PDB file of C-alpha atoms and ligand atoms in Angstrom:
ATOM      1  CA  MET A   1     198.674  93.735 140.726  1.00 86.00           C
ATOM      2  CA  TYR A   2     197.930  94.409 137.023  1.00 91.00           C
ATOM      3  CA  ASP A   3     200.173  92.764 134.440  1.00 89.00           C
ATOM      4  CA  ALA A   4     200.109  94.667 131.144  1.00 82.00           C
ATOM      5  CA  LEU A   5     201.656  91.737 129.259  1.00 82.00           C
ATOM      6  CA  THR A   6     198.804  89.369 130.103  1.00 89.00           C
ATOM      7  CA  ALA A   7     196.101  92.013 130.772  1.00 90.00           C
ATOM      8  CA  ARG A   8     195.298  90.281 134.046  1.00 96.00           C
ATOM      9  CA  TYR A   9     194.936  91.276 137.666  1.00 97.00           C
ATOM     10  CA  SER A  10     196.593  89.048 140.250  1.00 97.00           C
ATOM     11  CA  PHE A  11     194.805  88.202 143.489  1.00 97.00           C
ATOM     12  CA  SER A  12     195.055  85.601 146.208  1.00 97.00           C
ATOM     13  CA  CYS A  13     192.738  82.586 146.125  1.00 97.00           C
ATOM     14  CA  PRO A  14     191.982  80.558 149.273  1.00 96.00           C
ATOM     15  CA  ALA A  15     192.038  77.323 147.213  1.00 96.00           C
ATOM     16  CA  ARG A  16     194.959  77.924 144.826  1.00 94.00           C
ATOM     17  CA  GLY A  17     197.059  80.483 146.632  1.00 95.00           C
ATOM     18  CA  ALA A  18     197.527  82.898 143.736  1.00 95.00           C
ATOM     19  CA  THR A  19     195.334  83.506 140.722  1.00 97.00           C
ATOM     20  CA  SER A  20     194.929  86.063 137.965  1.00 97.00           C
ATOM     21  CA  VAL A  21     191.786  87.225 136.171  1.00 97.00           C
ATOM     22  CA  ARG A  22     190.745  89.662 133.470  1.00 96.00           C
ATOM     23  CA  LEU A  23     188.637  92.712 134.236  1.00 97.00           C
ATOM     24  CA  SER A  24     185.534  90.951 132.867  1.00 96.00           C
ATOM     25  CA  SER A  25     185.856  88.413 135.717  1.00 96.00           C
ATOM     26  CA  PHE A  26     185.249  91.160 138.260  1.00 98.00           C
ATOM     27  CA  ARG A  27     181.745  90.868 139.696  1.00 96.00           C
ATOM     28  CA  ARG A  28     181.411  93.853 141.998  1.00 96.00           C
ATOM     29  CA  LEU A  29     183.442  97.030 142.571  1.00 97.00           C
ATOM     30  CA  GLU A  30     183.072  99.417 145.476  1.00 95.00           C
ATOM     31  CA  ARG A  31     185.293 102.296 146.453  1.00 94.00           C
ATOM     32  CA  LEU A  32     186.489 101.937 150.039  1.00 95.00           C
ATOM     33  CA  PRO A  33     185.390 104.946 152.086  1.00 93.00           C
ATOM     34  CA  GLY A  34     188.193 107.088 153.453  1.00 89.00           C
ATOM     35  CA  THR A  35     190.746 106.115 150.801  1.00 86.00           C
ATOM     36  CA  ALA A  36     192.021 108.887 148.579  1.00 85.00           C
ATOM     37  CA  HIS A  37     195.810 108.711 147.958  1.00 83.00           C
ATOM     38  CA  PRO A  38     195.424 106.280 146.405  1.00 86.00           C
ATOM     39  CA  ALA A  39     191.724 105.522 146.247  1.00 93.00           C
ATOM     40  CA  VAL A  40     191.264 101.785 146.799  1.00 96.00           C
ATOM     41  CA  TYR A  41     188.438  99.628 145.464  1.00 97.00           C
ATOM     42  CA  ARG A  42     187.154  96.469 147.049  1.00 97.00           C
ATOM     43  CA  VAL A  43     186.269  93.998 144.315  1.00 97.00           C
ATOM     44  CA  ASP A  44     184.701  90.561 144.217  1.00 97.00           C
ATOM     45  CA  PHE A  45     185.996  88.481 141.338  1.00 97.00           C
ATOM     46  CA  SER A  46     185.025  85.177 139.748  1.00 96.00           C
ATOM     47  CA  CYS A  47     188.021  82.870 140.232  1.00 96.00           C
ATOM     48  CA  GLY A  48     189.250  79.994 138.050  1.00 94.00           C
ATOM     49  CA  CYS A  49     188.662  77.676 141.044  1.00 96.00           C
ATOM     50  CA  GLY A  50     184.922  78.215 140.656  1.00 94.00           C
ATOM     51  CA  GLY A  51     184.494  80.490 143.662  1.00 96.00           C
ATOM     52  CA  GLU A  52     184.166  84.238 144.143  1.00 96.00           C
ATOM     53  CA  HIS A  53     186.692  86.018 146.322  1.00 98.00           C
ATOM     54  CA  PRO A  54     187.301  89.571 147.531  1.00 98.00           C
ATOM     55  CA  GLY A  55     190.372  91.563 146.541  1.00 97.00           C
ATOM     56  CA  LEU A  56     191.691  95.127 146.624  1.00 97.00           C
ATOM     57  CA  VAL A  57     192.622  97.222 143.580  1.00 97.00           C
ATOM     58  CA  THR A  58     193.950 100.770 143.517  1.00 95.00           C
ATOM     59  CA  HIS A  59     192.349 103.422 141.330  1.00 93.00           C
ATOM     60  CA  ASP A  60     195.600 103.588 139.375  1.00 90.00           C
ATOM     61  CA  ASP A  61     195.537  99.848 138.604  1.00 93.00           C
ATOM     62  CA  LEU A  62     191.881  99.991 137.568  1.00 95.00           C
ATOM     63  CA  ASP A  63     191.919 102.957 135.217  1.00 93.00           C
ATOM     64  CA  TRP A  64     195.500 103.611 134.125  1.00 90.00           C
ATOM     65  CA  ALA A  65     197.528 100.396 134.289  1.00 91.00           C
ATOM     66  CA  PRO A  66     195.580  98.763 131.382  1.00 92.00           C
ATOM     67  CA  LEU A  67     196.623 101.771 129.276  1.00 91.00           C
ATOM     68  CA  GLY A  68     200.284 101.458 130.263  1.00 86.00           C
ATOM     69  CA  LEU A  69     199.928 104.759 132.089  1.00 81.00           C
ATOM     70  CA  GLY A  70     200.011 105.626 135.771  1.00 68.00           C
ATOM     71  CA  GLU A  71     202.047 106.993 138.612  1.00 53.00           C
ATOM     72  CA  GLU A  72     203.819 103.763 139.478  1.00 50.00           C
ATOM     73  CA  ARG A  73     204.746 102.836 135.917  1.00 47.00           C
ATOM     74  CA  PRO A  74     208.116 104.659 135.814  1.00 44.00           C
ATOM     75  CA  PHE A  75     209.292 102.693 138.867  1.00 41.00           C
ATOM     76  CA  LEU A  76     208.211  99.420 137.337  1.00 43.00           C
ATOM     77  CA  ASN A  77     209.963 100.384 134.126  1.00 42.00           C
ATOM     78  CA  LEU A  78     213.304 100.544 135.894  1.00 42.00           C
ATOM     79  CA  MET A  79     213.031  97.001 137.237  1.00 45.00           C
ATOM     80  CA  THR A  80     213.243  94.950 134.031  1.00 47.00           C
ATOM     81  CA  SER A  81     213.970  95.949 130.487  1.00 44.00           C
ATOM     82  CA  ARG A  82     211.039  93.831 129.228  1.00 45.00           C
ATOM     83  CA  LEU A  83     208.437  95.623 131.298  1.00 46.00           C
ATOM     84  CA  ASP A  84     210.170  98.855 130.397  1.00 48.00           C
ATOM     85  CA  ASP A  85     209.677  98.294 126.665  1.00 46.00           C
ATOM     86  CA  ALA A  86     206.109  96.987 126.927  1.00 47.00           C
ATOM     87  CA  GLY A  87     205.088  99.687 129.370  1.00 54.00           C
ATOM     88  CA  CYS A  88     206.539 102.512 127.311  1.00 66.00           C
ATOM     89  CA  GLU A  89     205.146 101.366 123.971  1.00 79.00           C
ATOM     90  CA  LEU A  90     201.735 100.649 125.420  1.00 82.00           C
ATOM     91  CA  GLY A  91     201.697 103.948 127.279  1.00 83.00           C
ATOM     92  CA  GLU A  92     202.767 105.951 124.225  1.00 83.00           C
ATOM     93  CA  LEU A  93     200.189 104.231 122.039  1.00 86.00           C
ATOM     94  CA  SER A  94     197.458 104.896 124.596  1.00 86.00           C
ATOM     95  CA  ALA A  95     198.483 108.525 124.980  1.00 83.00           C
ATOM     96  CA  ARG A  96     198.326 109.044 121.192  1.00 85.00           C
ATOM     97  CA  ARG A  97     194.875 107.437 121.015  1.00 88.00           C
ATOM     98  CA  LEU A  98     193.581 109.577 123.879  1.00 85.00           C
ATOM     99  CA  GLU A  99     194.928 112.694 122.146  1.00 84.00           C
ATOM    100  CA  ARG A 100     193.029 111.713 118.995  1.00 87.00           C
ATOM    101  CA  GLY A 101     189.822 111.535 121.015  1.00 87.00           C
ATOM    102  CA  SER A 102     189.542 107.739 121.209  1.00 89.00           C
ATOM    103  CA  TRP A 103     188.110 106.396 124.436  1.00 91.00           C
ATOM    104  CA  PRO A 104     189.423 103.254 126.082  1.00 94.00           C
ATOM    105  CA  TRP A 105     186.017 102.376 127.565  1.00 96.00           C
ATOM    106  CA  SER A 106     182.479 103.548 126.896  1.00 95.00           C
ATOM    107  CA  PHE A 107     178.883 102.709 127.773  1.00 95.00           C
ATOM    108  CA  PHE A 108     175.367 103.794 126.834  1.00 94.00           C
ATOM    109  CA  CYS A 109     173.732 105.959 129.515  1.00 95.00           C
ATOM    110  CA  TYR A 110     170.029 105.055 129.423  1.00 93.00           C
ATOM    111  CA  PRO A 111     168.601 108.112 131.303  1.00 93.00           C
ATOM    112  CA  GLU A 112     170.599 110.463 129.063  1.00 95.00           C
ATOM    113  CA  GLU A 113     169.971 108.399 125.908  1.00 93.00           C
ATOM    114  CA  ARG A 114     173.567 108.759 124.755  1.00 94.00           C
ATOM    115  CA  PRO A 115     176.926 106.986 124.788  1.00 93.00           C
ATOM    116  CA  ARG A 116     179.490 108.207 127.285  1.00 94.00           C
ATOM    117  CA  PRO A 117     183.207 107.600 127.796  1.00 94.00           C
ATOM    118  CA  VAL A 118     183.982 105.932 131.118  1.00 95.00           C
ATOM    119  CA  PHE A 119     186.746 104.317 133.155  1.00 95.00           C
ATOM    120  CA  PRO A 120     186.559 100.942 134.930  1.00 97.00           C
ATOM    121  CA  SER A 121     186.362 102.656 138.331  1.00 96.00           C
ATOM    122  CA  SER A 122     182.778 103.612 137.333  1.00 96.00           C
ATOM    123  CA  PHE A 123     181.822  99.967 136.812  1.00 97.00           C
ATOM    124  CA  ALA A 124     179.612  98.773 139.690  1.00 95.00           C
ATOM    125  CA  LEU A 125     178.513  95.228 138.818  1.00 96.00           C
ATOM    126  CA  LEU A 126     179.422  92.667 136.170  1.00 96.00           C
ATOM    127  CA  ALA A 127     177.840  89.314 135.326  1.00 93.00           C
ATOM    128  CA  SER A 128     178.550  86.751 132.620  1.00 84.00           C
ATOM    129  CA  GLU A 129     176.209  83.886 133.347  1.00 61.00           C
ATOM    130  CA  ARG A 130     174.952  83.715 129.788  1.00 58.00           C
ATOM    131  CA  GLY A 131     177.748  81.582 128.407  1.00 68.00           C
ATOM    132  CA  ARG A 132     177.917  83.611 125.173  1.00 74.00           C
ATOM    133  CA  GLY A 133     181.059  85.595 125.872  1.00 82.00           C
ATOM    134  CA  LEU A 134     178.848  88.506 126.897  1.00 89.00           C
ATOM    135  CA  VAL A 135     179.000  90.589 130.041  1.00 93.00           C
ATOM    136  CA  GLY A 136     176.146  92.338 131.819  1.00 92.00           C
ATOM    137  CA  LEU A 137     177.689  95.594 133.010  1.00 95.00           C
ATOM    138  CA  ALA A 138     176.221  98.095 135.493  1.00 95.00           C
ATOM    139  CA  VAL A 139     177.936 101.484 135.146  1.00 96.00           C
ATOM    140  CA  ARG A 140     177.502 104.520 137.368  1.00 94.00           C
ATOM    141  CA  CYS A 141     177.535 107.426 134.910  1.00 95.00           C
ATOM    142  CA  PRO A 142     180.332 109.881 135.767  1.00 94.00           C
ATOM    143  CA  VAL A 143     178.221 112.748 134.362  1.00 95.00           C
ATOM    144  CA  CYS A 144     174.616 112.236 135.564  1.00 94.00           C
ATOM    145  CA  GLY A 145     175.299 109.785 138.403  1.00 93.00           C
ATOM    146  CA  CYS A 146     172.601 107.322 137.273  1.00 93.00           C
ATOM    147  CA  VAL A 147     173.271 103.613 136.876  1.00 94.00           C
ATOM    148  CA  SER A 148     172.745 102.018 133.462  1.00 93.00           C
ATOM    149  CA  VAL A 149     173.065  98.353 132.554  1.00 92.00           C
ATOM    150  CA  ASN A 150     174.594  97.378 129.195  1.00 93.00           C
ATOM    151  CA  LEU A 151     175.158  93.968 127.629  1.00 91.00           C
ATOM    152  CA  VAL A 152     178.626  94.027 126.036  1.00 93.00           C
ATOM    153  CA  SER A 153     181.344  91.689 124.739  1.00 93.00           C
ATOM    154  CA  GLU A 154     184.140  90.561 127.044  1.00 94.00           C
ATOM    155  CA  ASP A 155     186.612  92.437 124.825  1.00 94.00           C
ATOM    156  CA  HIS A 156     184.618  95.636 125.326  1.00 95.00           C
ATOM    157  CA  VAL A 157     185.543  95.354 129.017  1.00 96.00           C
ATOM    158  CA  ASP A 158     188.973  93.706 128.811  1.00 95.00           C
ATOM    159  CA  VAL A 159     190.616  95.391 125.820  1.00 94.00           C
ATOM    160  CA  PRO A 160     191.147  99.155 126.107  1.00 94.00           C
ATOM    161  CA  PHE A 161     190.014 101.054 122.978  1.00 94.00           C
ATOM    162  CA  HIS A 162     187.921  98.083 121.856  1.00 94.00           C
ATOM    163  CA  ASN A 163     184.394  99.484 121.910  1.00 92.00           C
ATOM    164  CA  ASP A 164     181.489  97.360 120.665  1.00 92.00           C
ATOM    165  CA  GLU A 165     179.713  99.054 117.750  1.00 89.00           C
ATOM    166  CA  ALA A 166     176.378  98.297 119.378  1.00 88.00           C
ATOM    167  CA  VAL A 167     175.525  97.213 122.902  1.00 90.00           C
ATOM    168  CA  GLY A 168     172.407  95.921 124.614  1.00 89.00           C
ATOM    169  CA  VAL A 169     170.764  98.456 126.904  1.00 90.00           C
ATOM    170  CA  VAL A 170     168.268  97.720 129.679  1.00 88.00           C
ATOM    171  CA  GLY A 171     165.374 100.195 129.520  1.00 85.00           C
ATOM    172  CA  HIS A 172     165.233 100.714 133.260  1.00 84.00           C
ATOM    173  CA  VAL A 173     166.499 103.392 135.672  1.00 84.00           C
ATOM    174  CA  PHE A 174     168.369 101.586 138.411  1.00 86.00           C
ATOM    175  CA  ALA A 175     168.479 102.142 142.166  1.00 82.00           C
ATOM    176  CA  ALA A 176     171.313 104.288 143.463  1.00 79.00           C
ATOM    177  CA  ASP A 177     172.117 102.293 146.603  1.00 82.00           C
ATOM    178  CA  ALA A 178     174.250  99.167 146.315  1.00 79.00           C
ATOM    179  CA  ALA A 179     171.897  96.552 147.845  1.00 81.00           C
ATOM    180  CA  ASP A 180     168.858  97.479 145.742  1.00 88.00           C
ATOM    181  CA  LEU A 181     171.037  97.869 142.653  1.00 89.00           C
ATOM    182  CA  LEU A 182     172.342  94.305 142.984  1.00 89.00           C
ATOM    183  CA  ALA A 183     168.803  92.884 143.252  1.00 88.00           C
ATOM    184  CA  GLU A 184     167.551  94.922 140.270  1.00 89.00           C
ATOM    185  CA  PHE A 185     170.648  94.041 138.240  1.00 90.00           C
ATOM    186  CA  ARG A 186     170.029  90.290 138.668  1.00 86.00           C
ATOM    187  CA  ALA A 187     166.304  90.611 137.940  1.00 86.00           C
ATOM    188  CA  GLU A 188     166.848  92.649 134.759  1.00 85.00           C
ATOM    189  CA  LEU A 189     169.587  90.347 133.438  1.00 82.00           C
ATOM    190  CA  ASP A 190     167.252  87.383 133.896  1.00 79.00           C
ATOM    191  CA  SER A 191     164.427  89.152 132.088  1.00 77.00           C
ATOM    192  CA  ALA A 192     166.638  89.575 128.984  1.00 66.00           C
ATOM    193  CA  ALA A 193     164.947  92.879 128.085  1.00 70.00           C
ATOM    194  CA  PHE A 194     167.786  94.459 126.141  1.00 72.00           C
ATOM    195  CA  ASP A 195     167.483  96.955 123.307  1.00 72.00           C
ATOM    196  CA  ALA A 196     170.382  97.433 120.911  1.00 71.00           C
ATOM    197  CA  ARG A 197     171.954 100.898 120.879  1.00 71.00           C
ATOM    198  CA  ARG A 198     174.824 102.134 118.834  1.00 70.00           C
ATOM    199  CA  LEU A 199     177.933 103.171 120.699  1.00 68.00           C
ATOM    200  CA  LEU A 200     179.292 105.910 118.487  1.00 60.00           C
ATOM    201  CA  LEU A 201     181.163 108.454 120.532  1.00 53.00           C
ATOM    202  CA  GLY A 202     182.162 111.863 119.400  1.00 43.00           C
TER     203      GLY A 202
HETATM  204 ZN1   ZN B 301     189.783  80.785 143.838  1.00 91.50          ZN
HETATM  205 ZN1   ZN B 302     174.548 109.657 132.347  1.00 91.50          ZN
END
């Protein structure tokens, strides 16, 4: 599902058969009710064929696989020596960074007026229609539960431990339910009302 060597998720595409995309090509994430071991997320992703398709991603693949960490990693490591090396080095590097207090992903929580560490499973909506390598990102705050929308670089989403020094923040408290959130997300991205906030964690 997630390939640590290419940092891409593989999905099926009705036009091309198989495809792979980076996390920043995800458009919508929603945890499937009733799934726990493992939790499974339904995602819509923007495909290289020009369409958007649904796919399924486990919690483990969303939050831990990009760090080279996760429950299934030891089994994968036994399959090929190449994956073994990459997985171990990546996992050890990630573990050391986490121990030092670095965060693989972060966002600016608007209601709390502060940056927060986060994992991709808290991402709700993504959009990149601006053609500037930027991503509009709606995050459900794991601490206060409110949704904030940030404007970030693609690397901020795709590359663990790459955190933009400053991000755009929409000065708006977003709806909690999914349908209203999607409508507000699109309206606010179109309005381009972003303020710059520094993302210094610690
Ligand atoms: Zn496709
Ligand atoms: Zn918050």
